[in-house]
Amino acid sequence: MPSSSSTETLPQDAAARPLSALPGVGAALSAALERRGLRTLQDLWFTLPLRYEDLTRIEPIAALVSGQRAQVEGVISQVETGFRFRPLLRVVMEDDSGATLVLRFVHFRRAQAAQFAPGLRVRAYGEARAGAHGLEMVHPRYRIVGTTPPALAQNLSAVYAQSEGIGNARLTALMARALAQLPPAHELELLPAGLRERLGLMDLRRALLCVHLPQPGDDQAALAAGMHPAQRRLAFEELLAQHLALRRLRQQARARRAPICSDGAELQRRLLAILPYALTGAQRRVLGEIMADLAAPRPMLRLVQGDVGSGKTIVAALAALTVIGSGCQVALAAPTELLAEQHYRNLTGWLQPLGLPVLWLAGKVQGRARVAALAQLAAGAPICVGTHALMQEGVRFRRLGLAIVDEQHRFGVHQRLSLVEKGAAAGGVPHQLVLTATPIPRTLAMTAYADLDVSLLDELPPGRTPVQTVALASARRAEVIERIRFACAQGRQAYWVCTLVEESEQLDAQAAAAVHTELAAALPELRVGLVHGRMRPVEKQAVMDAFKRAELAVLVATTVIEVGVDVPNASLMVIENAERLGLAQLHQLRGRVGRGSVASSCVLLYRPPLSGTARARLHLLRTSNDGFHIAEMDLRLRGAGELLGTRQAGMLALRVADLARDADLLPAVRELADRLLHEQPACAEAILTRWFGSARRYAQA
Ligand code: ADP
Ligand code: MG
């Protein structure tokens, strides 16, 4: 990739000018900007505000909600200073709405404390949070105002992401100077005029000025809500840039060679002969699509999307046999050890009888075992299953023909690509097969996976019974425990899933251990097991095996069991704090039951009160078992970022665009992206540079 600014066809002189040329940017600031990936004026123009600070209005205290940032004004009713464990300054203010708000300071100077006195009027700006005695603002910005308060601001002010050495005030000042050098609109614009007109898109110059430096005449409310035409204009271009980046990854990948794999029919026939079931129509169709790709000299880039339990694993195994039968190797990576282990055991069960040993490589395979595994891979071992350890440096294949990644949304695009770079034959790349149970809505899939072809496994194997789902308030916990007693008395098994919001395995594990103790005491006649992410793989496996063999009646687990775990006799699942999980994740968890022929149920335990959205989401789960429908609704209720999970951030860290709100723009985005890539590659390049920075912070294929 040529670095930075050799976009000769485009008049971008100002754009490529280094930030160090701006007055006031010395060596230290320059270095801080560089660390943030900001080199040129254009890099700064496209550093969009995270949000806005609204000083144009005064919010009545009574209307404040926790988490809201707002400006308030009122009269001080009480001032309290103390030095109990550490200095403390509490100022209670009250406004005409009759409500009070506490301003709290833990770092302050004596003179500052002396400014506050009952009866004075104060205006403050900050984030309201629930404190011990109602709402409070910690370290708000404030000023004491007289009886005739100063005028309100006429416009919003932009707030940017902070980084080391570059505070908001500094960035704002720099931004104004950088924007003063914006070229005329016709020089900045890269979108075809016809398209802009058709979609009613504002010109780029105006849009940039508006989002960075809102003027009093601009629609402030629309801007604050992210619904301003300027934001929509930028959203279009950002989506276009995202799409171009992924399409280009695809183009680059497809331009390379991959091994032709069309043998292996005999191996497939032998595996099918020992399977206790026949493939569903959908499985046969998807396998056909994969085999057609594998038989071509270009790398396959295919995503198989199928609801939980739709039988993706066997499809992947059959694809693997085609590749192995053609003399190449296969790698299968899964995001968690538990899931990887399960794949390992499934594949071993299927391939061992065919004389094909399966290798295992996870992070915990160390020392001599690791050296031995790596040597076998380098020598051409047919298939290896593992975690992201497979993607690390030092892992070499002799002739990798197919890289399978399960539950892709847990891996970033870059991780997937690093597996591909493990190389096939000299100069070639392996085929890629991605499996996901996250039923991503079509609009989103075409954007998030613009580099992949999509196959749908849209049929469940026969004999499944839909899961009955109920939502119960946590006060009814005792009843739920009785339900477990009842189900287990009938020879069934149950899961109890503990969830926390924190991304902390340790806290999760502690919560699960506490529930384990509670259930073991409440259900003395039943054997209760515990599995969580902090356990050693052999321990986890021993517990899972015991549960599988029905030696344990109840399994208390963290969300480690979310993906892949398969115990058909388990017919009841309880999910704690269900309101905290995403719909897609709940649906995925719920997919752990309903795998056998007995009627299964899922109890969503929640802590009241529920917000309107949470209520709507739980209702949706109770009324639908269709993963795609649920995903579409989840997208509408929560937005794309949460649906895909933060780990997708690599490519979908959108700054202005919102895939749910801007979904209607996507068809035009796709059409234009294809046209630019084919007809105006320099223009496509310029758009990429603009959005991903002159330093190109995103990885290259
Ligand atoms: P997922 O798509 O969620 O990864 P799995 O591959 O784990 O689903 O399959 C779920 C279960 O369905 C497994 O127990 C598997 O053996 C079974 N299964 C897969 N395909 C079929 C089929 N065609 N008929 C019956 N059972 C099947
Ligand atoms: Mg699976």
XYZ file of C-alpha atoms in Angstrom, residues 313 332-350 358-365 384-388 390 406 531-545 548 560-561 563-566:
57
model
C -20.301 -28.487 12.552
C -10.434 -24.919 12.777
C -10.387 -22.062 15.296
C -13.022 -21.366 17.930
C -13.142 -18.393 20.301
C -13.355 -20.260 23.619
C -11.565 -23.342 24.854
C -14.802 -25.011 25.762
C -16.117 -24.691 22.238
C -12.802 -25.607 20.675
C -12.624 -28.706 22.872
C -16.074 -29.714 21.822
C -15.149 -29.375 18.164
C -12.003 -31.302 18.837
C -13.948 -34.187 20.300
C -16.641 -34.144 17.610
C -14.076 -34.124 14.841
C -11.992 -36.797 16.495
C -15.089 -38.976 16.733
C -15.785 -38.495 13.040
C -6.966 -34.544 14.841
C -4.374 -32.228 16.412
C -5.132 -29.920 19.342
C -3.591 -26.495 19.861
C -4.764 -24.097 22.541
C -2.991 -21.439 24.591
C -2.503 -23.896 27.385
C -0.686 -26.376 25.195
C -5.847 -29.081 13.754
C -8.471 -27.660 16.087
C -7.773 -24.906 18.572
C -8.345 -21.438 19.903
C -6.755 -18.174 18.826
C -3.712 -21.200 16.096
C -16.384 -20.700 14.234
C -18.303 -24.632 35.352
C -16.731 -21.252 34.682
C -13.980 -19.646 32.663
C -11.421 -19.600 35.475
C -11.253 -23.377 35.715
C -8.542 -25.406 34.071
C -9.615 -27.018 30.792
C -9.407 -30.538 32.226
C -11.599 -29.532 35.154
C -14.104 -27.881 32.846
C -14.122 -30.904 30.638
C -14.595 -33.272 33.567
C -17.627 -31.293 34.716
C -19.080 -31.076 31.218
C -18.549 -34.794 30.723
C -23.303 -35.037 29.573
C -18.845 -19.896 28.822
C -21.516 -22.366 27.778
C -21.654 -21.434 22.304
C -21.649 -24.944 21.128
C -22.379 -27.010 24.234
C -24.622 -29.879 23.318
